[in-house]
XYZ file of C-alpha atoms in Angstrom:
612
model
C 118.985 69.646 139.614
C 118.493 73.461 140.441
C 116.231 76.487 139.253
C 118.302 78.916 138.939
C 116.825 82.551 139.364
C 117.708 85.261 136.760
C 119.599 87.764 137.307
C 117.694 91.227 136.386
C 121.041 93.169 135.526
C 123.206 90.276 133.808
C 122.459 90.782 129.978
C 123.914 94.481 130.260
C 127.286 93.413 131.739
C 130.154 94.274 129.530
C 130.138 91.938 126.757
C 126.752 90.250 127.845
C 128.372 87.618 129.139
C 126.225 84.492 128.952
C 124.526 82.941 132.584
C 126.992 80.064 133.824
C 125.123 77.196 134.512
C 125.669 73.466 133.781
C 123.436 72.064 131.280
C 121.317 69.980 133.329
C 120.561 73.226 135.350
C 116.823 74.359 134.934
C 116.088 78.423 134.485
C 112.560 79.739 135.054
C 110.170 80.672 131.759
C 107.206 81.800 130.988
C 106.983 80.460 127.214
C 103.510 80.812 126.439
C 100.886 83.771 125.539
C 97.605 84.169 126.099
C 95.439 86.524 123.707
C 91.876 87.188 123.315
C 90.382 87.559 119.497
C 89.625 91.202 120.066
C 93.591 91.548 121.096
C 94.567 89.489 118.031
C 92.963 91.522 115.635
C 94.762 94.721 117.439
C 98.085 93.269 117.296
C 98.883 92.464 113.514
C 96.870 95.518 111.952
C 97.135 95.415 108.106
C 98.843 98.195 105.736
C 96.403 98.255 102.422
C 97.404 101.537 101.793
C 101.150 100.220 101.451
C 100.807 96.995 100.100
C 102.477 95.171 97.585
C 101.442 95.628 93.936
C 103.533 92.622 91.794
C 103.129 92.874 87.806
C 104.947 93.596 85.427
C 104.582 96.767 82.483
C 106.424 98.655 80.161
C 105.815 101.565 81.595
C 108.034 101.303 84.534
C 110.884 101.031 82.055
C 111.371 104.353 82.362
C 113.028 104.469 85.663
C 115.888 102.301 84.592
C 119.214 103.982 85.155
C 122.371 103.284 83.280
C 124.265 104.577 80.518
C 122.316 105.964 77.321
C 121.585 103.995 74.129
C 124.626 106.058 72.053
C 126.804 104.907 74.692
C 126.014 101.750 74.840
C 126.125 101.398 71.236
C 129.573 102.936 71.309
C 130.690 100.186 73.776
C 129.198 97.087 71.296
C 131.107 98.167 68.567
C 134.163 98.941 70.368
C 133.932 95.153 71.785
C 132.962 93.548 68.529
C 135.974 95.402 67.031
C 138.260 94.221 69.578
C 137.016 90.238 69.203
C 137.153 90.470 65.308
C 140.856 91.266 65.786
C 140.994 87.844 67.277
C 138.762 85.516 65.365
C 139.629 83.457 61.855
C 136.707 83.479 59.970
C 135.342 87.120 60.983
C 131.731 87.437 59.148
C 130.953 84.479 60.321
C 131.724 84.307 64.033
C 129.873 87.619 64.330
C 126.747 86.784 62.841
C 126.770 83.620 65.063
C 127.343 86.032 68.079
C 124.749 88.219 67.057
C 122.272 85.091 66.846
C 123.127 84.227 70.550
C 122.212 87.799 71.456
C 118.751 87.548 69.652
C 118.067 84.694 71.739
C 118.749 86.864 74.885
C 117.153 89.665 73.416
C 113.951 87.488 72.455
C 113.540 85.124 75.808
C 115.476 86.934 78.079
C 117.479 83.670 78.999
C 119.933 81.487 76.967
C 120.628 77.699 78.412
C 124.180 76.505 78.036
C 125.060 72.575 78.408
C 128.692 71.191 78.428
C 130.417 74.774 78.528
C 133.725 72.151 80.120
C 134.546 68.745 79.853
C 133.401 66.045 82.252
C 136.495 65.732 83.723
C 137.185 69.145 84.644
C 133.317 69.056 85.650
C 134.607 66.907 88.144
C 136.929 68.317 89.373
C 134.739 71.891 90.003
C 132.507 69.021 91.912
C 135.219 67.543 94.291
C 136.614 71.679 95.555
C 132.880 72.660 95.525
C 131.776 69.565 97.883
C 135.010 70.335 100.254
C 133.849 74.346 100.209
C 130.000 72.882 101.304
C 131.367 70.851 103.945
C 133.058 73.040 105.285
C 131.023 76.256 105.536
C 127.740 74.881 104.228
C 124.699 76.007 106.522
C 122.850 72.783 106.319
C 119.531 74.839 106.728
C 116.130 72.806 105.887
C 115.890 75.019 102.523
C 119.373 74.217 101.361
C 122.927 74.470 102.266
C 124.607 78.062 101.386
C 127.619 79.081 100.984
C 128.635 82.466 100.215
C 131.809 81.764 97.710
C 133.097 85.326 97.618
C 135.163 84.165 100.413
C 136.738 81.484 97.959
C 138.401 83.397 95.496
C 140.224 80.606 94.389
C 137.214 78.239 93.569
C 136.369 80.992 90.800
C 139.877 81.722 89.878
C 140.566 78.387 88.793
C 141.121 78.139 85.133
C 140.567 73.811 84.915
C 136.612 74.526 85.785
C 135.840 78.312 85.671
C 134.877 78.565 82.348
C 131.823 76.687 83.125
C 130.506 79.969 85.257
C 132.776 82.856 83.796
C 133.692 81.525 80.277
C 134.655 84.573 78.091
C 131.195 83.776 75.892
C 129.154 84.294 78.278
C 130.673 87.356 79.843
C 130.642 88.817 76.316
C 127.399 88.375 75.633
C 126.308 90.273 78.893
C 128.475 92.671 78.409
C 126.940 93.546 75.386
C 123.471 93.044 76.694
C 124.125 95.810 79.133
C 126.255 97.712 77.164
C 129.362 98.590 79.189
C 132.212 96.985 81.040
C 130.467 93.957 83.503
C 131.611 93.134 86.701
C 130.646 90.282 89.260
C 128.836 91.452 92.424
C 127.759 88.329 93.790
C 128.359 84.860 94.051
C 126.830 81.896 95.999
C 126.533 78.216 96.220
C 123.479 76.396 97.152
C 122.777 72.468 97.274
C 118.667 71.958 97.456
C 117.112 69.188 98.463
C 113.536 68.084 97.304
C 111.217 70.336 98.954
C 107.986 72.214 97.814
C 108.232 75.412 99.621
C 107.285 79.076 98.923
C 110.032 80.925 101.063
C 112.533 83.917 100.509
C 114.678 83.625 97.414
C 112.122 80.717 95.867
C 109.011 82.133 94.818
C 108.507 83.094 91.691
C 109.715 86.724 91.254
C 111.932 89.630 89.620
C 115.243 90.181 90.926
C 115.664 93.364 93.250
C 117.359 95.434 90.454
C 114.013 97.362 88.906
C 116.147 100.863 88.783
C 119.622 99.225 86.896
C 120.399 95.669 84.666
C 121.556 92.900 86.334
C 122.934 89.783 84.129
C 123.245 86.258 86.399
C 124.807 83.387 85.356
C 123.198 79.903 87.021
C 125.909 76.655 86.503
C 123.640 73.623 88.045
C 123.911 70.073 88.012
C 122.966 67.028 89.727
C 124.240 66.898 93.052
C 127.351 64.929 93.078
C 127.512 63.937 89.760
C 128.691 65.761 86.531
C 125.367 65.483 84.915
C 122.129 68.100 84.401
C 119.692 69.227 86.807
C 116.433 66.570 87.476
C 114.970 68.333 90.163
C 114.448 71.756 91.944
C 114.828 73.066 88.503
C 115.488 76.472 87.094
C 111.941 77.742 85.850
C 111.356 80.996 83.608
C 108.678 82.545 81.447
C 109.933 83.753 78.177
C 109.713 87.186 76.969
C 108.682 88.700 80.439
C 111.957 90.809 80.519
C 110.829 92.913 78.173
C 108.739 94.898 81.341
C 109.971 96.000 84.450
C 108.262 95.327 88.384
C 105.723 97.881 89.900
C 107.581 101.144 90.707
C 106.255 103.672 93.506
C 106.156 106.978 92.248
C 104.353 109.040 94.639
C 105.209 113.088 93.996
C 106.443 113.648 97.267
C 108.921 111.333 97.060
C 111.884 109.660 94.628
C 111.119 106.576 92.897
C 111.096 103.381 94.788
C 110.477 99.730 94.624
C 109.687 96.525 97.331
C 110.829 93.093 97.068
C 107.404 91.863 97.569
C 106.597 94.541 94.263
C 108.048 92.037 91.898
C 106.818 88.231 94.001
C 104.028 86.452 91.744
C 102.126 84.027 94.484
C 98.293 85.023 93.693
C 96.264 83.419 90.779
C 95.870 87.394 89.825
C 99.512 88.302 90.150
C 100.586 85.156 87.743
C 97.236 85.450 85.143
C 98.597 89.442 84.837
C 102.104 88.013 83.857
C 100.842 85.982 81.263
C 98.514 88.870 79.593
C 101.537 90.859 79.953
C 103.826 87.621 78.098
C 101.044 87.448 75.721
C 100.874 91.076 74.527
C 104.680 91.147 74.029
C 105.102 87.827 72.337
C 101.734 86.950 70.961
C 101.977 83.618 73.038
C 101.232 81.964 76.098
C 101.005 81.273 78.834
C 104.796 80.033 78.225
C 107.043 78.392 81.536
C 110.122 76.524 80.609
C 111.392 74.378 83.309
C 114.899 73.904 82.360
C 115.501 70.278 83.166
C 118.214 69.042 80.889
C 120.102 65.851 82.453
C 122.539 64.756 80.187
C 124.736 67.844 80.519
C 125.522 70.491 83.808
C 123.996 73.697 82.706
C 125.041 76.598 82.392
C 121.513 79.578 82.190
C 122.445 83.213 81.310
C 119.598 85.710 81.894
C 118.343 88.959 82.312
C 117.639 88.756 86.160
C 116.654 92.232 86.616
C 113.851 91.424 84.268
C 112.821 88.129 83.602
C 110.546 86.684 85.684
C 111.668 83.382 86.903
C 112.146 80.706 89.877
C 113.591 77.923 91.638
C 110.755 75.170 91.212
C 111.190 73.350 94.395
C 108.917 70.016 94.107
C 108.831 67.095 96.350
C 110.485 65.194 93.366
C 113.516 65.048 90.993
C 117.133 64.761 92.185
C 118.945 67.106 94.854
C 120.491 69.809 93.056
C 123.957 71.630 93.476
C 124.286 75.519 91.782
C 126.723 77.975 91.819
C 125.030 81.696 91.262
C 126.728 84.811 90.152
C 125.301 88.291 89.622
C 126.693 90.769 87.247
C 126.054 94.324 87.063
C 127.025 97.163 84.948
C 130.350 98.693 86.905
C 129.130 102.161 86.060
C 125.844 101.400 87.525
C 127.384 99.834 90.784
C 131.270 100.305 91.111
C 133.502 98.663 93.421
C 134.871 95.043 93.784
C 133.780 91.558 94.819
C 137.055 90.768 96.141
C 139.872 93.218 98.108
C 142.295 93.942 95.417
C 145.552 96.065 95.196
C 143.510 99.207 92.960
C 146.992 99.738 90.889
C 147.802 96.306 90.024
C 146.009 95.535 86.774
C 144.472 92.858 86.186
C 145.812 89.508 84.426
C 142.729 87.624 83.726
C 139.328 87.424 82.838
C 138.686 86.440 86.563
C 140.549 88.986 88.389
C 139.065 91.709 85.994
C 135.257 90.855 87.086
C 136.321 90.093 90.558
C 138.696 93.331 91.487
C 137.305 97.218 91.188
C 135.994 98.500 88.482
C 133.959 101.686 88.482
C 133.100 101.234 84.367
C 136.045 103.154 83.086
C 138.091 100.418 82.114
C 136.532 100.155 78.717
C 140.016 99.551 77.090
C 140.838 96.981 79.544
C 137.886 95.409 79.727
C 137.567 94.827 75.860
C 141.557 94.053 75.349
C 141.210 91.079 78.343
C 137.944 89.967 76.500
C 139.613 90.076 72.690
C 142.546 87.670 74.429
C 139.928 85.256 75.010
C 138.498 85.800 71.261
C 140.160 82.488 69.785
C 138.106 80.710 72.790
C 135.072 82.823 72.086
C 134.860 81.423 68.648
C 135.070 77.640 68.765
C 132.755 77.800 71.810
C 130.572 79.756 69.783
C 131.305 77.224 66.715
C 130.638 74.103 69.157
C 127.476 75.013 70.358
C 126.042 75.518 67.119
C 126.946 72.253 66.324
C 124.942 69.771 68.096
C 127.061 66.731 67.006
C 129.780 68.035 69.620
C 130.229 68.688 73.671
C 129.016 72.363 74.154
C 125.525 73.174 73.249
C 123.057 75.736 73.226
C 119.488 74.204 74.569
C 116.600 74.603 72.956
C 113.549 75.326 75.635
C 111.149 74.365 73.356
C 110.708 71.078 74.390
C 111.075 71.867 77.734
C 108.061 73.831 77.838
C 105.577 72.941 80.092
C 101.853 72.410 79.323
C 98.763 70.535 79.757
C 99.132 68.718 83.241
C 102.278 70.385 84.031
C 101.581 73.538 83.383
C 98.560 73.449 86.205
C 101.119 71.632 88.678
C 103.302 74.247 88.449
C 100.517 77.235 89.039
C 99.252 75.140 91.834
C 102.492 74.476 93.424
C 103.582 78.645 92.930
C 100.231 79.420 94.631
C 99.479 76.500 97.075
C 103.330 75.514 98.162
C 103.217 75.988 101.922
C 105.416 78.651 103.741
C 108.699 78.498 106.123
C 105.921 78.453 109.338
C 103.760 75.623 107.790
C 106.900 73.377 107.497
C 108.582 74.289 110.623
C 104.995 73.563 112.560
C 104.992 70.348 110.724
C 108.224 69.121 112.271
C 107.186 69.796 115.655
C 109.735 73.341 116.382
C 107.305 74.668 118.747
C 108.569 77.905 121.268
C 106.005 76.949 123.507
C 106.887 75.252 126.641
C 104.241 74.599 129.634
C 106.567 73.728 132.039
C 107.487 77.099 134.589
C 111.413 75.844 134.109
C 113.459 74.585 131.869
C 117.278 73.574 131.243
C 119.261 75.815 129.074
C 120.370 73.288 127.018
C 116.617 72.778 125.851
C 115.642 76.213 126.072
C 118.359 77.403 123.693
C 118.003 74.353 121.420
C 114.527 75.414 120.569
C 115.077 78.831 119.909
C 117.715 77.764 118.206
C 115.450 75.695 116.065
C 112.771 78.178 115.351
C 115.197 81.089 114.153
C 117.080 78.304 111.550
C 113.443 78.236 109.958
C 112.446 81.762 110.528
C 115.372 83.365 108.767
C 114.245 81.934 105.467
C 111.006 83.316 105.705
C 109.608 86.538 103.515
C 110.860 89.950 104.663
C 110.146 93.272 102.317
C 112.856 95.312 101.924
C 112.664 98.805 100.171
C 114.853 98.974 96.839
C 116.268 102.691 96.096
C 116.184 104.659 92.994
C 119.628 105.309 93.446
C 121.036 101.646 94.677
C 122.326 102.307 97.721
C 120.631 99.316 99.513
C 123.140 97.070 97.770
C 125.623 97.474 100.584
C 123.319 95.550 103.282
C 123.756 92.199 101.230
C 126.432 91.582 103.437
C 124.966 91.912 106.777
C 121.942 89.789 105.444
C 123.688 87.036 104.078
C 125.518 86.840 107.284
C 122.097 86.165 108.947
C 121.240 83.975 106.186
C 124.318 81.844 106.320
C 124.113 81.393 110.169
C 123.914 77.313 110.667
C 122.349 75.969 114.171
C 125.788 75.713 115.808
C 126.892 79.341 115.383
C 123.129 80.403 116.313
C 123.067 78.267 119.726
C 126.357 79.953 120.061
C 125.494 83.595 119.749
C 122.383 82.743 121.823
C 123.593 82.258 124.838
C 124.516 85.471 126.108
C 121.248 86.773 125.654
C 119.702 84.263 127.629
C 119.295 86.462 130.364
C 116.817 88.449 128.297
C 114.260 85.496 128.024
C 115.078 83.239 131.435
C 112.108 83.934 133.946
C 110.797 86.828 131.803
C 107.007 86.927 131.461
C 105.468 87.272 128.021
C 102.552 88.975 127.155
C 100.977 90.879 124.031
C 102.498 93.862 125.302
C 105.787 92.746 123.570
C 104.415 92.276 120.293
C 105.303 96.100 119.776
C 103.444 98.443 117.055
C 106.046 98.526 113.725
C 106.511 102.076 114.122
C 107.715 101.662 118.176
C 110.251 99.186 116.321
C 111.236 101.546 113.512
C 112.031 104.085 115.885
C 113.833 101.899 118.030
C 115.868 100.475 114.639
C 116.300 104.393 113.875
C 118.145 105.140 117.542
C 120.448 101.813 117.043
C 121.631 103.175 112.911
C 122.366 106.975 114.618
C 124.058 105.391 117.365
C 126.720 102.885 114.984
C 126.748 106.113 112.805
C 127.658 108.230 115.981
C 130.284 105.932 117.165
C 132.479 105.573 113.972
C 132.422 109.283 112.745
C 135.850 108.075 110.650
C 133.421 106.109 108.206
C 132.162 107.969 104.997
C 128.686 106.380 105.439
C 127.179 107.479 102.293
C 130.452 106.110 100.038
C 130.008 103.589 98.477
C 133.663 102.124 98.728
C 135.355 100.853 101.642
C 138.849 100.035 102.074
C 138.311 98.126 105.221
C 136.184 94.856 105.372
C 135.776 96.295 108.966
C 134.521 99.187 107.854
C 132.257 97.569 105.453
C 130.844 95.320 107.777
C 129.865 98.402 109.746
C 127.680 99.988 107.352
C 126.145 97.286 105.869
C 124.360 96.330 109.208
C 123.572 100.095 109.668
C 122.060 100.189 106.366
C 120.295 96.749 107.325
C 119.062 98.158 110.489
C 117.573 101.197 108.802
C 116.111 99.172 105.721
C 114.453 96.935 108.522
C 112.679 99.338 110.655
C 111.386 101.128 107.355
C 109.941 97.811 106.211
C 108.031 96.429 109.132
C 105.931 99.760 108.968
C 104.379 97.896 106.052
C 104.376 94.469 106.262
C 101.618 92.486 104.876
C 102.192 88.964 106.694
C 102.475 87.907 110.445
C 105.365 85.488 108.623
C 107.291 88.828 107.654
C 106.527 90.857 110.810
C 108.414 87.785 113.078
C 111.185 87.865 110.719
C 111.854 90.922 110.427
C 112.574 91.361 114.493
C 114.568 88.183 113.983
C 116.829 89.760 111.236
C 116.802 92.969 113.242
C 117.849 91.144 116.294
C 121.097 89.627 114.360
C 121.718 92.455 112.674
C 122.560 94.799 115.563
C 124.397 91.749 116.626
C 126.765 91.860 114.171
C 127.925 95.395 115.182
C 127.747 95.296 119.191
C 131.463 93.911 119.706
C 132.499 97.592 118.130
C 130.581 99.781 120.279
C 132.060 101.235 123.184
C 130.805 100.192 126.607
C 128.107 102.864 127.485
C 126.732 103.078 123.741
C 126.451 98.923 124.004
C 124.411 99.069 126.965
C 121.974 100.929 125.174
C 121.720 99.121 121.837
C 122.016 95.553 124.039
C 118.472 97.341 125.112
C 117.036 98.057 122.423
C 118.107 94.513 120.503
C 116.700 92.471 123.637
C 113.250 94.123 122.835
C 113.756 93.294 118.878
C 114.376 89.736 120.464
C 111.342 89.823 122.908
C 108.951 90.828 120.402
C 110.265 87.856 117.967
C 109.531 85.562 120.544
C 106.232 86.487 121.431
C 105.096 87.023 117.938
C 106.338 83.500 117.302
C 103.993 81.961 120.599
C 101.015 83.921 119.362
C 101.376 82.460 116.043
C 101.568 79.321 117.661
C 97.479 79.686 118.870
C 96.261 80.898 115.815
């Protein structure tokens, strides 16, 4: 066995090209930190002038784009016209509609059971299970999948109907008021787990400027029955308010992620005033756990506030997720379509382009669906048969339950606690180690990092949307392709000597994130990067890490957590990543720079952390 000395200049050949060694060969590495108090308290210094304000108002209704209420109106009737043409006992059917809208319009969230069969139930099971195989991440949280890259899974008529039936889409679409169309769409398997970590805690969707409709199909993993565990959790009558908007004069209305996250006995006791005030009750939680049937929840995600209750009980728990927004408010498509072929279905209408002018199509593709509409609507009025709507009541939680579930919102421990627990230390007292080793526990540390909190700023005018890509990408990474990508950047790490000095200030790193988005703007001056349509996934891909890289740099300038300061390097780190193999030679060189100090300063973050 060898140590092998690092090469000074290797990480900015062309390409990076990772060190060749053999696994058993040892590298030199300095993975440890030393820090005095005085030094700690310089390095992480807090933002109260910035920070987060969660709770929830009427007030901030105001800023909510979108089309006005005569317009909206106009669309209603226009789509109740169109499904009347197509139903048998008219009056009827249309008051029943209208009482499945007062239940939206009243708790913000309808529950669904038995929207298919249990056959074709199982059948959705068997091509879901072969997607998660396949792609699944396998991450501690839960598995992922990001099923816009299976069209076919949500194209498929036997099962679809159990997250796009016609009902459903109807009733959103007249929520909103306009022509709906899918912008997201994800699968997730959980596994018992209390945990307060990114896309868990009890929060608001990031949509406080526009509506956003989701639809949640869950069941028990496996099996074509309803969630018992990691259940879907909401508080009636909080959509009625919108999240904390900033409104400072000098500049446009904006919004955080962490504006709208409830983990504070204060933040949670303000949502329950507010829940009281608009429905005279409370405090109300309904922990949708409904086993006899797969659900399927419709709510008001932009508004409701609501949560994954992850508990160290219950059953694991499989989920499909889709998002749907106004197509006015946020045009373009989920899928790459042909833009002059029409559409044929229900499907291909939410998941091809729409930019909300398609009114007439929109309603005529609906109204062939109206026969459906109605006996769904008939069945789950009718408790004696298959399809059913839930009633919450009895799933509200109180007494014992009720101070569980604050304790566990409040108390649950974050992504660092857990991955501490299980031993996924950085630090390494040894002066060398192999690269196998070396890269498998980076490569362990960054699978648990990536779920923690970041902060992202949300735009009065949307345009953040387009870095979901480049973030889920991060997201989605499982150990394998992370030890992959890794390697080359070995170099960067192997006999380097860590010190405080790398934890850098946030506005050293938004600078830095700056150079990198003028850079990737610089070197593709073909790309409209204020458009918000692409015809080229390439292209796409492009701006959605720029946009990432930009949205990251702004937000570490206010971070209120040591968590979200290390994770936010991490995610900047992959994110420039994803766009380096596009660069030309000279411009890599410099952003392969600038990304090995993103990766530096993630590392020694994480072995400070590691004393405290």
């Amino acid at each position: 066995m060898q140590v092998l000395r690092r090469n000074e200049q290797s990480l900015f050949v062309h390409e990076a090209e990772a060190l060749s060694l053999e696994e058993e060969d040892l590298v030199p590495v300095s993975l440890s930190i030393s820090c005095t108090d005085e030094e700690k308290a310089l390095l992480f210094p807090q933002l109260p002038q910035a920070s987060s304000m969660p709770q929830v108002s009427l007030g901030t209704n105001q800023f909510r784009n979108g089309p006005d209420v005569t317009v909206k109106q106009k669309f209603r009737d226009d789509l109740l016209r169109e499904l009347r043409n197509g139903w048998k006992d008219t009056e009827a059917t249309e008051a029943r509609f209208i009482r499945l809208v007062e239940v939206l319009q009243r708790d913000g969230c309808a529950v669904f059971a038995g929207l298919i069969d249990v056959e074709r139930f199982q059948q959705l099971i068997d091509d879901y299970s072969k997607i998660m195989e396949k792609v699944g991440t396998r991450a501690f949280l839960h598995s992922f999948s990001n099923l816009i890259e299976h069209p076919d899974f949500l194209k498929n008529t036997v099962y679809n109907h159990a997250v796009i039936h016609p009902l459903l889409v109807a009733l959103m679409a007249y929520m909103m008021g306009g022509p709906i169309r899918m912008t997201d769409v994800r699968g997730k398997d959980t596994q018992p787990i209390s945990i307060n970590s990114q896309d868990n805690m009890l929060h608001i969707d990031n949509s406080p400027f526009r509506e956003e409709y989701k639809i949640l199909l869950g069941w028990e993993r496996s099996s074509p029955r309803g969630p018992s565990g990691q259940n879907f959790t909401f508080l009636p009558g909080t959509h009625k308010g919108n999240r904390h908007i900033r409104s400072e004069e000098s500049a446009l209305p904006w919004s955080t992620e962490n504006d709208s996250i409830f983990l504070t006995n204060e933040a949670i006791d303000g949502v329950f005033s507010f829940q009281k005030d608009i429905t005279g009750l409370g405090p109300t939680v309904v922990e949708v756990q409904y086993p006899e049937k797969p659900i399927s929840v419709l709510f008001n995600a932009a508004s409701l506030v609501h949560h994954r209750y992850r508990t160290e009980h219950g059953s694991p728990r499989s989920c499909v997720i889709a998002a749907f927004d106004l197509a006015s408010d946020n045009p373009g498509a989920l899928t790459p379509i042909e833009r002059k072929k029409a559409p044929q279905s229900l499907a291909e209408l939410l998941l091809g382009y729409q930019n909300g002018t398609q009114v007439q199509t929109f309603c005529s593709l609906l109204a062939f669906d109206a026969p459906n509409i109605e006996s769904t609507i008939n069945d789950i009025l009718n408790e004696n048969l298959e399809s059913i709507l839930v009633d919450t009541a009895p799933l509200t939680l109180s007494g014992d339950r009720l101070i569980s579930w604050k304790e566990s919102v409040i108390n649950a421990p974050f992504t660092t606690s857990i991955k501490l627990e299980a031993q996924h230390f950085l630090h390494y007292a040894e002066e060398s180690i192999s690269q196998e080793l070396l890269i498998k526990k980076l490569t362990a540390a960054m699978d648990y990092d990536k779920h923690c909190l970041l902060d992202l700023i949300i735009y009065q005018d949307g345009h953040e949307e387009v870095r979901k890509r480049a973030r889920k990408q991060v997201w989605t990474m499982g150990t394998e392709e992370i030890a992959q990508r890794l390697a080359p950047w070995l170099p960067a790490l192997v006999g380097y000597k860590f010190s405080t000095a790398d934890i850098q200030q946030p506005q050293n790193l938004r600078s830095k994130a700056n150079v990198v988005s003028i850079l990737i703007q610089d070197s593709f001056p073909e790309i409209n990067f204020t458009s918000r349509e692409y015809g080229k996934t390439e292209d796409l891909e492009i701006v959605s890490a720029r946009q990432l890289i930009i949205d990251l740099g702004e937000s570490i300038t206010r971070y209120e957590r040591i968590e979200t300061y290390i994770t936010t390097n991490l995610f900047l780190f992959w994110a420039v990543n994803q766009v380096l193999s596009r660069l030309d030679w000279a411009v890599r060189q410099e952003v392969i720079g600038i990304s090995a100090v993103f990766l530096r300063t993630y590392v020694a973050s994480v072995l400070l952390v590691e004393k405290l």
